Coordinates of C-alpha atoms in Angstrom, one line a residue:
X47 CA -25.5 -4.2 4.1
X48 CA -26.4 -7.6 5.6
X49 CA -30.0 -8.3 4.3
X50 CA -32.5 -6.7 2.0
X51 CA -36.3 -6.9 2.3
X52 CA -38.9 -5.1 0.3
X53 CA -42.5 -5.5 1.6
X54 CA -45.3 -6.8 -0.6
X55 CA -47.1 -3.4 -0.4
X56 CA -44.3 -1.5 -2.0
X57 CA -44.6 -1.0 -5.8
X58 CA -41.1 -1.8 -6.7
X59 CA -41.1 -3.3 -10.2
X60 CA -37.5 -3.3 -11.4
X61 CA -34.0 -3.6 -10.0
X62 CA -31.6 -1.8 -12.3
X63 CA -28.3 -3.0 -13.7
X64 CA -25.4 -3.2 -11.1
X65 CA -27.8 -2.1 -8.3
X66 CA -26.2 -4.2 -5.6
X67 CA -22.9 -5.1 -7.2
X68 CA -20.0 -5.6 -4.8
X69 CA -22.2 -5.7 -1.7
X70 CA -19.8 -8.2 -0.1
X71 CA -21.7 -8.5 3.2
X72 CA -25.2 -9.0 1.8
X73 CA -26.4 -12.4 3.1
X74 CA -30.2 -12.5 2.3
X75 CA -32.5 -10.9 -0.2
X76 CA -36.3 -10.9 -0.2
X77 CA -37.8 -10.2 -3.7
X78 CA -41.5 -9.0 -3.5
X79 CA -44.3 -10.0 -5.7
X80 CA -44.2 -6.7 -7.6
X81 CA -40.7 -7.3 -9.1
X82 CA -40.9 -8.2 -12.8
X83 CA -37.3 -7.4 -13.9
X84 CA -33.8 -7.6 -12.4
X85 CA -31.1 -5.9 -14.4
X86 CA -27.7 -7.1 -15.6
X87 CA -25.2 -7.9 -12.9
X88 CA -27.5 -6.4 -10.3
X89 CA -26.1 -8.8 -7.7
X90 CA -22.7 -9.4 -9.2
X91 CA -19.9 -10.1 -6.7
X92 CA -22.1 -10.7 -3.6
X93 CA -20.3 -13.9 -2.4
X94 CA -22.1 -14.1 1.0
X95 CA -25.6 -13.9 -0.5
X96 CA -26.6 -17.4 0.6
X97 CA -30.4 -16.9 0.8
X98 CA -32.9 -15.6 -1.8
X99 CA -36.5 -15.4 -0.7
X100 CA -38.5 -15.1 -3.9
X101 CA -42.1 -13.9 -3.7
X102 CA -42.1 -12.7 -7.4
X103 CA -43.1 -14.6 -10.5
X104 CA -39.5 -14.7 -11.7
X105 CA -38.1 -18.2 -12.1
X106 CA -35.0 -17.7 -9.9
X107 CA -32.9 -20.8 -9.6
X108 CA -30.0 -21.6 -7.2
X109 CA -26.6 -21.2 -8.9
X110 CA -28.0 -19.4 -12.0
X111 CA -26.4 -16.3 -13.5
X112 CA -29.9 -15.2 -14.7
X113 CA -31.7 -12.2 -13.1
X114 CA -28.6 -10.3 -12.3
X115 CA -26.9 -13.2 -10.7
X116 CA -29.1 -12.9 -7.6
X117 CA -28.9 -16.6 -6.9
X118 CA -25.4 -17.4 -8.3
X119 CA -23.9 -17.8 -4.8
X120 CA -27.1 -18.9 -3.1
X121 CA -27.3 -22.0 -0.9
X122 CA -31.0 -21.9 -1.0
X123 CA -33.9 -20.2 -2.9
X124 CA -37.3 -20.4 -1.1
X125 CA -40.5 -18.6 -0.4
X126 CA -40.7 -18.8 3.4
X127 CA -39.2 -16.8 6.2
X128 CA -35.5 -15.9 6.4
X129 CA -33.4 -18.6 8.0
X130 CA -30.5 -16.3 8.7
X131 CA -29.8 -16.3 12.5
X132 CA -28.0 -13.6 14.4
X133 CA -26.5 -14.4 17.8
X134 CA -24.5 -11.8 19.7
X135 CA -23.3 -10.0 16.5
X136 CA -22.5 -13.3 14.7
X137 CA -24.5 -14.2 11.7
X138 CA -25.2 -17.9 11.1
X139 CA -26.9 -19.9 8.4
X140 CA -27.7 -23.7 8.3
X141 CA -28.0 -25.7 5.1
X142 CA -28.1 -29.4 4.6
X143 CA -26.9 -30.2 8.1
X144 CA -24.0 -27.8 7.9
X145 CA -23.8 -24.6 10.0
X146 CA -22.0 -21.6 8.6
X147 CA -20.7 -18.4 10.3
X148 CA -21.4 -15.8 7.6
X149 CA -20.1 -12.7 9.3
X150 CA -19.7 -10.5 12.3
X151 CA -21.4 -7.1 12.9
X152 CA -19.7 -6.0 16.1
X153 CA -16.7 -3.7 16.7
X154 CA -14.5 -5.8 18.9
X155 CA -10.8 -5.7 18.1
X156 CA -10.0 -8.8 20.2
X157 CA -12.5 -11.4 19.1
X158 CA -13.4 -14.8 20.5
X159 CA -15.6 -16.8 18.2
X160 CA -18.5 -18.8 19.6
X161 CA -17.7 -22.3 20.9
X162 CA -20.4 -23.8 18.7
X163 CA -23.7 -23.0 17.0
X164 CA -26.7 -24.6 18.8
X165 CA -24.3 -27.1 20.4
X166 CA -23.1 -28.1 16.9
X167 CA -19.8 -27.4 15.1
X168 CA -19.7 -24.9 12.3
X169 CA -17.7 -23.6 9.4
X170 CA -16.5 -20.1 8.7
X171 CA -18.0 -19.1 5.3
X172 CA -16.2 -17.4 2.5
X173 CA -15.7 -13.6 3.0
X174 CA -17.1 -13.9 6.5
X175 CA -14.4 -11.5 7.9
X176 CA -13.0 -10.1 4.7
X177 CA -11.8 -6.5 4.9
X178 CA -12.5 -6.3 8.6
X179 CA -9.3 -4.4 9.5
X180 CA -10.5 -3.5 13.0
X181 CA -9.8 -7.1 14.3
X182 CA -6.3 -7.6 15.7
X183 CA -6.8 -10.9 17.6
X184 CA -9.1 -13.8 17.0
X185 CA -9.6 -17.0 18.8
X186 CA -10.8 -20.0 16.7
X187 CA -12.5 -22.5 19.1
X188 CA -12.7 -26.3 18.8
X189 CA -16.2 -26.1 17.3
X190 CA -14.8 -24.6 14.0
X191 CA -14.3 -27.4 11.5
X192 CA -13.4 -25.5 8.4
X193 CA -12.5 -22.0 7.1
X194 CA -13.5 -21.3 3.6
X195 CA -11.4 -19.6 1.0
X196 CA -11.0 -15.8 1.4
X197 CA -12.9 -15.8 4.7
X198 CA -10.3 -13.4 6.1
X199 CA -9.2 -11.7 2.9
X200 CA -7.6 -8.3 3.4
X201 CA -7.9 -8.6 7.2
X202 CA -4.4 -7.1 7.2
X203 CA -4.3 -6.0 10.9
X204 CA -5.1 -9.5 12.2
X205 CA -1.9 -9.8 14.3
X206 CA -2.7 -12.8 16.6
X207 CA -4.5 -16.0 15.8
X208 CA -5.3 -18.2 18.8
X209 CA -6.1 -21.6 17.3
X210 CA -7.9 -24.1 19.6
X211 CA -9.4 -26.0 16.6
X212 CA -8.0 -29.1 14.9
X213 CA -7.1 -27.0 11.8
X214 CA -3.4 -26.7 10.9
X215 CA -3.2 -23.0 10.8
X216 CA 0.3 -21.7 10.0
X217 CA 1.7 -18.2 10.3
X218 CA 2.0 -16.4 6.9
X219 CA 0.0 -19.1 5.0
X220 CA -2.8 -18.3 2.7
X221 CA -4.7 -21.5 3.5
X222 CA -7.8 -21.5 5.7
X223 CA -9.2 -18.3 4.3
X224 CA -5.9 -16.4 4.7
X225 CA -6.6 -16.1 8.4
X226 CA -2.9 -16.1 9.3
X227 CA -1.5 -14.4 6.2
X228 CA -0.7 -11.2 8.1
X229 CA -0.4 -12.8 11.6
X230 CA 2.7 -12.1 13.7
X231 CA 1.9 -15.1 15.9
X232 CA -0.3 -18.2 15.8
X233 CA -0.6 -20.1 19.1
X234 CA -3.0 -22.1 21.2
X235 CA -2.6 -20.3 24.6
X236 CA -4.1 -17.2 26.1
X237 CA -4.0 -13.9 24.2
X238 CA -0.6 -12.2 24.7
X239 CA -2.0 -8.8 23.6
X240 CA -2.0 -6.2 26.4
X241 CA -4.3 -3.1 26.6
X242 CA -2.7 -0.2 28.4
X243 CA -5.0 2.8 28.4
X244 CA -6.2 2.0 24.9
X245 CA -2.7 1.4 23.5
X246 CA -2.4 -2.3 22.5
X247 CA 1.0 -3.8 23.0
X248 CA 2.6 -7.2 22.3
X249 CA 6.0 -8.5 23.4
X250 CA 8.1 -11.1 21.5
X251 CA 11.6 -12.2 22.1
X252 CA 12.7 -9.0 23.8
X253 CA 11.0 -6.7 21.4
X254 CA 7.9 -4.7 22.3
X255 CA 5.4 -3.6 19.7
X256 CA 2.6 -1.1 19.8
X257 CA 0.1 -2.7 17.4
X258 CA -2.9 -0.5 17.7
X259 CA -4.6 2.5 19.3
X260 CA -8.3 2.0 20.1
X261 CA -9.0 5.3 22.0
X262 CA -10.9 8.3 20.7
X263 CA -8.5 11.1 21.6
X264 CA -7.4 13.2 18.6
X265 CA -4.3 14.8 20.1
X266 CA -2.1 12.0 21.5
X267 CA 1.4 11.6 23.0
X268 CA 2.4 8.0 22.8
X269 CA 3.5 6.2 26.1
X270 CA 7.0 6.9 27.2
X271 CA 7.7 3.2 27.4
X272 CA 6.2 -0.3 27.7
X273 CA 7.0 -1.9 31.1
X274 CA 10.0 0.4 31.4
X275 CA 11.4 -0.6 28.0
X276 CA 11.5 0.8 24.5
X277 CA 9.1 -0.3 21.8
X278 CA 8.4 -0.2 18.0
X279 CA 5.3 1.0 16.2
X280 CA 3.9 -2.0 14.3
X281 CA 2.5 -2.1 10.8
X282 CA -0.9 -0.4 10.4
X283 CA -1.0 0.4 14.1
X284 CA -2.8 3.8 13.5
X285 CA -4.7 3.0 10.3
X286 CA -8.1 3.4 11.9
X287 CA -7.2 5.9 14.6
X288 CA -9.1 9.2 14.7
X289 CA -6.0 11.2 15.6
X290 CA -5.1 14.6 14.2
X291 CA -1.8 15.2 16.1
X292 CA 0.7 12.6 17.4
X293 CA 3.9 13.0 19.3
X294 CA 6.2 10.0 19.4
X295 CA 8.7 9.9 22.3
X296 CA 12.4 9.2 22.2
X297 CA 11.8 5.7 23.5
X298 CA 10.2 4.6 20.2
X299 CA 12.9 3.0 18.0
X300 CA 11.2 2.2 14.7
X301 CA 8.1 3.1 12.7
X302 CA 7.1 0.0 10.6
X303 CA 5.7 0.0 7.1
X304 CA 2.1 1.2 6.7
X305 CA 2.1 2.3 10.4
X306 CA -0.1 5.4 9.7
X307 CA -1.3 4.5 6.2
X308 CA -4.6 6.2 5.3
X309 CA -4.9 8.2 8.6
X310 CA -7.5 10.5 7.2
X311 CA -7.4 13.2 9.9
X312 CA -3.7 13.3 10.8
X313 CA -2.2 16.8 10.4
X314 CA 0.9 16.9 12.5
X315 CA 3.6 14.3 13.5
X316 CA 6.5 14.9 15.9
X317 CA 9.1 12.1 15.8
X318 CA 11.4 11.4 18.7
X319 CA 15.1 11.1 18.6
X320 CA 15.1 7.3 19.1
X321 CA 13.7 6.7 15.6
X322 CA 16.3 5.8 13.0
X323 CA 14.1 4.5 10.2
X324 CA 10.7 5.3 8.8
X325 CA 9.3 2.2 7.1
X326 CA 7.9 2.1 3.6
X327 CA 4.4 3.5 3.1
X328 CA 4.4 4.6 6.7
X329 CA 2.4 7.8 6.1
X330 CA 1.1 7.1 2.6
X331 CA -2.3 8.6 1.8
X332 CA -2.6 10.9 4.8
X333 CA -4.5 13.7 2.9
X334 CA -4.5 16.3 5.7
X335 CA -0.9 15.8 6.9
X336 CA 0.8 19.3 6.8
X337 CA 3.8 19.1 9.2
X338 CA 6.3 16.4 10.1
X339 CA 9.0 17.2 12.8
X340 CA 11.8 14.7 12.3
X341 CA 14.0 13.4 15.1
X342 CA 17.8 14.1 15.2
X343 CA 18.9 10.5 14.6
X344 CA 16.8 9.5 11.6
X345 CA 18.9 7.9 8.9
X346 CA 16.5 6.4 6.4
X347 CA 13.1 7.4 5.0
X348 CA 11.6 4.3 3.4
X349 CA 10.0 4.1 -0.1
X350 CA 6.6 5.8 -0.5
X351 CA 6.8 6.9 3.2
X352 CA 4.9 10.2 2.5
X353 CA 3.4 9.3 -0.9
X354 CA 0.3 11.3 -1.8
X355 CA 0.5 13.6 1.3
X356 CA -0.7 16.5 -0.9
X357 CA -0.9 19.1 1.9
X358 CA 2.5 18.4 3.4
X359 CA 4.4 21.7 3.4
X360 CA 6.7 21.8 6.4
X361 CA 9.6 19.4 5.7
X362 CA 12.9 20.0 7.4
X363 CA 15.1 16.9 6.9
X364 CA 17.5 16.1 9.8
X365 CA 21.3 16.2 9.3
X366 CA 21.5 12.6 10.3
X367 CA 19.6 11.4 7.2
X368 CA 21.6 9.3 4.7
X369 CA 18.9 7.8 2.4
X370 CA 15.7 9.0 0.8
X371 CA 13.7 6.0 -0.6
X372 CA 11.9 5.8 -3.9
X373 CA 8.6 7.7 -4.1
X374 CA 9.3 9.0 -0.5
X375 CA 7.7 12.4 -1.2
X376 CA 6.1 11.7 -4.5
X377 CA 2.9 13.7 -5.2
X378 CA 3.5 16.0 -2.2
X379 CA 2.3 18.9 -4.3
X380 CA 2.4 21.5 -1.5
X381 CA 6.1 21.3 -0.8
X382 CA 7.8 24.4 -2.1
X383 CA 11.3 24.0 -0.8
X384 CA 13.6 21.2 0.4
X385 CA 17.1 20.9 1.7
X386 CA 18.9 17.6 1.2
X387 CA 21.3 17.2 4.2
X388 CA 25.0 16.7 3.7
X389 CA 25.0 13.0 4.8
X390 CA 22.5 11.9 2.2
X391 CA 24.2 9.8 -0.5
X392 CA 21.1 8.3 -2.3
X393 CA 17.9 9.8 -3.6
X394 CA 15.5 7.0 -4.8
X395 CA 13.4 6.7 -7.9
X396 CA 10.6 9.2 -8.2
X397 CA 11.5 10.4 -4.6
X398 CA 10.1 13.9 -5.3
X399 CA 8.2 13.2 -8.5
X400 CA 5.1 15.3 -9.2
X401 CA 6.0 17.8 -6.4
X402 CA 4.4 20.4 -8.7
X403 CA 5.1 23.4 -6.5
X404 CA 8.7 22.6 -5.6
X405 CA 10.6 25.8 -6.5
X406 CA 13.8 25.4 -4.5
X407 CA 16.1 22.6 -3.6
X408 CA 19.5 22.6 -1.9
X409 CA 21.5 19.6 -2.7
X410 CA 24.5 18.1 -0.9
X411 CA 27.9 17.5 -2.5
X412 CA 27.9 14.0 -1.0
X413 CA 25.1 12.5 -3.1
X414 CA 26.4 9.6 -5.2
X415 CA 23.2 8.2 -6.8
X416 CA 19.9 9.7 -8.0
X417 CA 17.2 7.3 -9.1
X418 CA 15.1 7.3 -12.2
X419 CA 12.6 10.2 -12.4
X420 CA 13.6 11.5 -8.9
X421 CA 12.4 15.0 -9.8
X422 CA 10.0 14.1 -12.5
X423 CA 7.4 16.8 -13.3
X424 CA 8.9 19.2 -10.9
X425 CA 8.6 21.9 -13.5
X426 CA 9.0 24.9 -11.2
X427 CA 12.5 24.0 -10.2
X428 CA 15.1 26.5 -11.4
X429 CA 17.1 24.0 -13.5
X430 CA 20.5 25.0 -14.9
X431 CA 20.6 24.6 -18.6
X432 CA 23.7 23.4 -20.5
X433 CA 23.8 22.1 -24.0
X434 CA 20.3 20.7 -24.3
X435 CA 20.2 19.3 -20.8
X436 CA 18.7 20.3 -17.4
X437 CA 20.9 20.2 -14.3
X438 CA 20.6 20.6 -10.5
X439 CA 23.4 21.2 -8.1
X440 CA 25.0 23.4 -5.5
X441 CA 26.1 27.0 -5.6
X442 CA 29.6 25.8 -6.1
X443 CA 28.6 23.3 -8.7
X444 CA 25.3 24.0 -10.5
X445 CA 25.9 21.2 -13.0
X446 CA 26.4 18.4 -10.5
X447 CA 23.4 16.3 -11.5
X448 CA 22.1 15.8 -15.1
X449 CA 18.4 15.5 -14.6
X450 CA 16.9 15.3 -18.1
X451 CA 17.0 16.7 -21.6
X452 CA 15.4 20.0 -22.3
X453 CA 13.1 18.2 -24.8
X454 CA 12.8 14.8 -26.5
X455 CA 13.7 16.2 -29.9
X456 CA 17.3 17.2 -29.3
X457 CA 19.8 15.2 -31.3
X458 CA 23.0 15.9 -29.3
X459 CA 24.2 16.8 -25.9
X460 CA 27.5 17.5 -24.2
X461 CA 27.8 16.5 -20.6
X462 CA 29.2 19.3 -18.5
X463 CA 32.8 19.0 -17.1
X464 CA 31.5 19.3 -13.5
X465 CA 28.8 16.7 -13.7
X466 CA 29.2 13.8 -11.3
X467 CA 25.8 12.1 -11.4
X468 CA 23.5 11.3 -14.4
X469 CA 20.0 10.3 -13.3
X470 CA 19.0 6.8 -14.5
X471 CA 16.2 8.3 -16.5
X472 CA 18.0 11.4 -17.8
X473 CA 18.4 10.0 -21.3
X474 CA 15.4 7.6 -21.3
X475 CA 13.4 9.8 -23.6
X476 CA 16.2 10.9 -25.9
X477 CA 14.4 9.6 -28.9
X478 CA 16.2 11.8 -31.4
X479 CA 19.7 11.7 -30.0
X480 CA 22.5 10.6 -32.3
X481 CA 25.5 11.9 -30.4
X482 CA 26.5 12.1 -26.7
X483 CA 29.7 13.9 -25.9
X484 CA 31.4 14.6 -22.6
X485 CA 33.7 17.4 -21.7
X486 CA 37.3 16.1 -21.6
X487 CA 37.8 17.5 -18.1
X488 CA 34.9 15.5 -16.6
X489 CA 36.2 13.1 -13.9
X490 CA 33.2 10.7 -14.0
X491 CA 32.1 10.1 -17.6
X492 CA 33.4 9.8 -21.1
X493 CA 32.1 9.3 -24.6
X494 CA 33.2 6.8 -27.3
X495 CA 31.7 7.1 -30.8
X496 CA 28.9 9.2 -29.4
X497 CA 27.8 6.8 -26.7
X498 CA 28.1 7.4 -22.9
X499 CA 30.4 5.4 -20.6
X500 CA 31.8 5.8 -17.1
X501 CA 35.2 7.4 -17.0
X502 CA 37.0 4.0 -16.7
X503 CA 35.0 2.7 -19.7
X504 CA 33.8 -0.3 -17.7
X505 CA 30.1 0.6 -17.8
X506 CA 28.1 1.4 -20.9
X507 CA 25.5 3.9 -19.7
X508 CA 23.7 4.9 -22.8
X509 CA 23.7 4.1 -26.5
X510 CA 22.6 7.1 -28.6
X511 CA 19.1 5.9 -29.5
X512 CA 18.6 7.5 -32.9
X513 CA 21.9 6.3 -34.4
X514 CA 21.2 4.8 -37.8
X515 CA 23.7 2.0 -37.4
X516 CA 22.3 -1.6 -37.7
X517 CA 25.0 -3.1 -35.6
X518 CA 27.1 -2.3 -32.5
X519 CA 30.1 -3.8 -31.0
X520 CA 30.5 -3.4 -27.2
X521 CA 34.1 -2.3 -26.3
X522 CA 36.2 -4.9 -24.6
X523 CA 36.6 -2.7 -21.6
X524 CA 32.9 -2.9 -20.7
X525 CA 31.9 -5.3 -18.0
X526 CA 28.5 -3.8 -17.1
X527 CA 25.6 -2.6 -19.2
X528 CA 23.4 -0.1 -17.4
X529 CA 19.6 -0.6 -17.2
X530 CA 17.9 0.9 -20.3
X531 CA 21.2 1.3 -22.1
X532 CA 19.7 0.1 -25.3
X533 CA 16.1 1.1 -24.6
X534 CA 14.1 2.2 -27.7
X535 CA 17.1 1.5 -30.1
X536 CA 14.8 0.6 -32.9
X537 CA 17.5 0.7 -35.6
X538 CA 19.9 -1.8 -34.0
X539 CA 19.7 -5.3 -35.4
X540 CA 22.8 -6.9 -34.0
X541 CA 25.0 -6.3 -31.0

């Protein structure tokens, strides 16, 4: 919404509480004579509402928080015609000999701002381009003399800033309205962005980046190369793309963080063999994603890579994989079975948390660390129970990983002789536990006075929370205290 006008003939009497709250792009409001009441916070958080045309009997004053804050941000309150001026999709407003660019209503992804406004310089107003994630390149001409705070807030796909003004705009800085906060490059030359059949590329120091797709095709196969060379998929490249199925060729070497975040219609992804890493949050919040076909050389799945992909069902992890990041498949509630390949050594925190329908998991013997809550709320998994604790493992060693206690009220456990990994969170909620013992034949852990240590006694893993002792002396052999080792030890007074 850019402006709001109610004609005098309409019988509108009241604007209710919060009616136009958070209308960030509202620039002008005309209040008709019939209005007698404006509710609480009716125009709260409308930072671009610079003009209020008041035909009512209400005493609306510039800068006041009265009448729902309608004029709190206003530069001018008057009774005449609107002074908002629109030129080629750009919205301008002039006040006290200063010209302001209030916003842009077009859909260009590569944007060149006007050289001037009526042959005069202008300033870019607060929130003018806020949240406009379609813009990937912008040219600031000489006629721009100032950029107000938050003018480009959350414009997180603004890759290139071409600065021809006198403003000292620096890459990554939050000054000048955050215009270059997310920028890959700030320069004063010609745009270096290249459009090849609706695929937008950028080259820098020998590395090629696919930074956006602006076509309308739903089923796409990405280009085999860029000028005969390999390339990477850049952050947020497909955030706004209408695609449903995407095939990524072997010549793509990396998928950056957020590359497909929020791709609402994406259902199937096929990854080429050139990809070794999937960046964090790469496919987060893709609600229709059901199938991912991984390449054969993938080694790392970044944190939150597939977080909240609730329809994802077909997941066959490649043998090349070595690391599964934190939250990688968290809240993927449609996954029913997963096989952890032999080369995987680490499963991150909450990696499979809240996979409510996960009923089967095959785990490799080579895993060395399992993060906190890695399988939290996976209540359909067939855990192996031993002495008040739940375990996961292999056919040969069903007690390899201690996941959690059977309940928070148990007061003792004995770690199985074959256990090699204890999840960081396994004993976090052991509120009643007073004694932790370890089978004497266990090669990885030991117990001293009911507390849990590594076999070499160099690391204190967990102090039994419910012990009644007021003091505790850490053994001389200990050189490391694990995270949460003393969490919730309410009885301890001195250590």
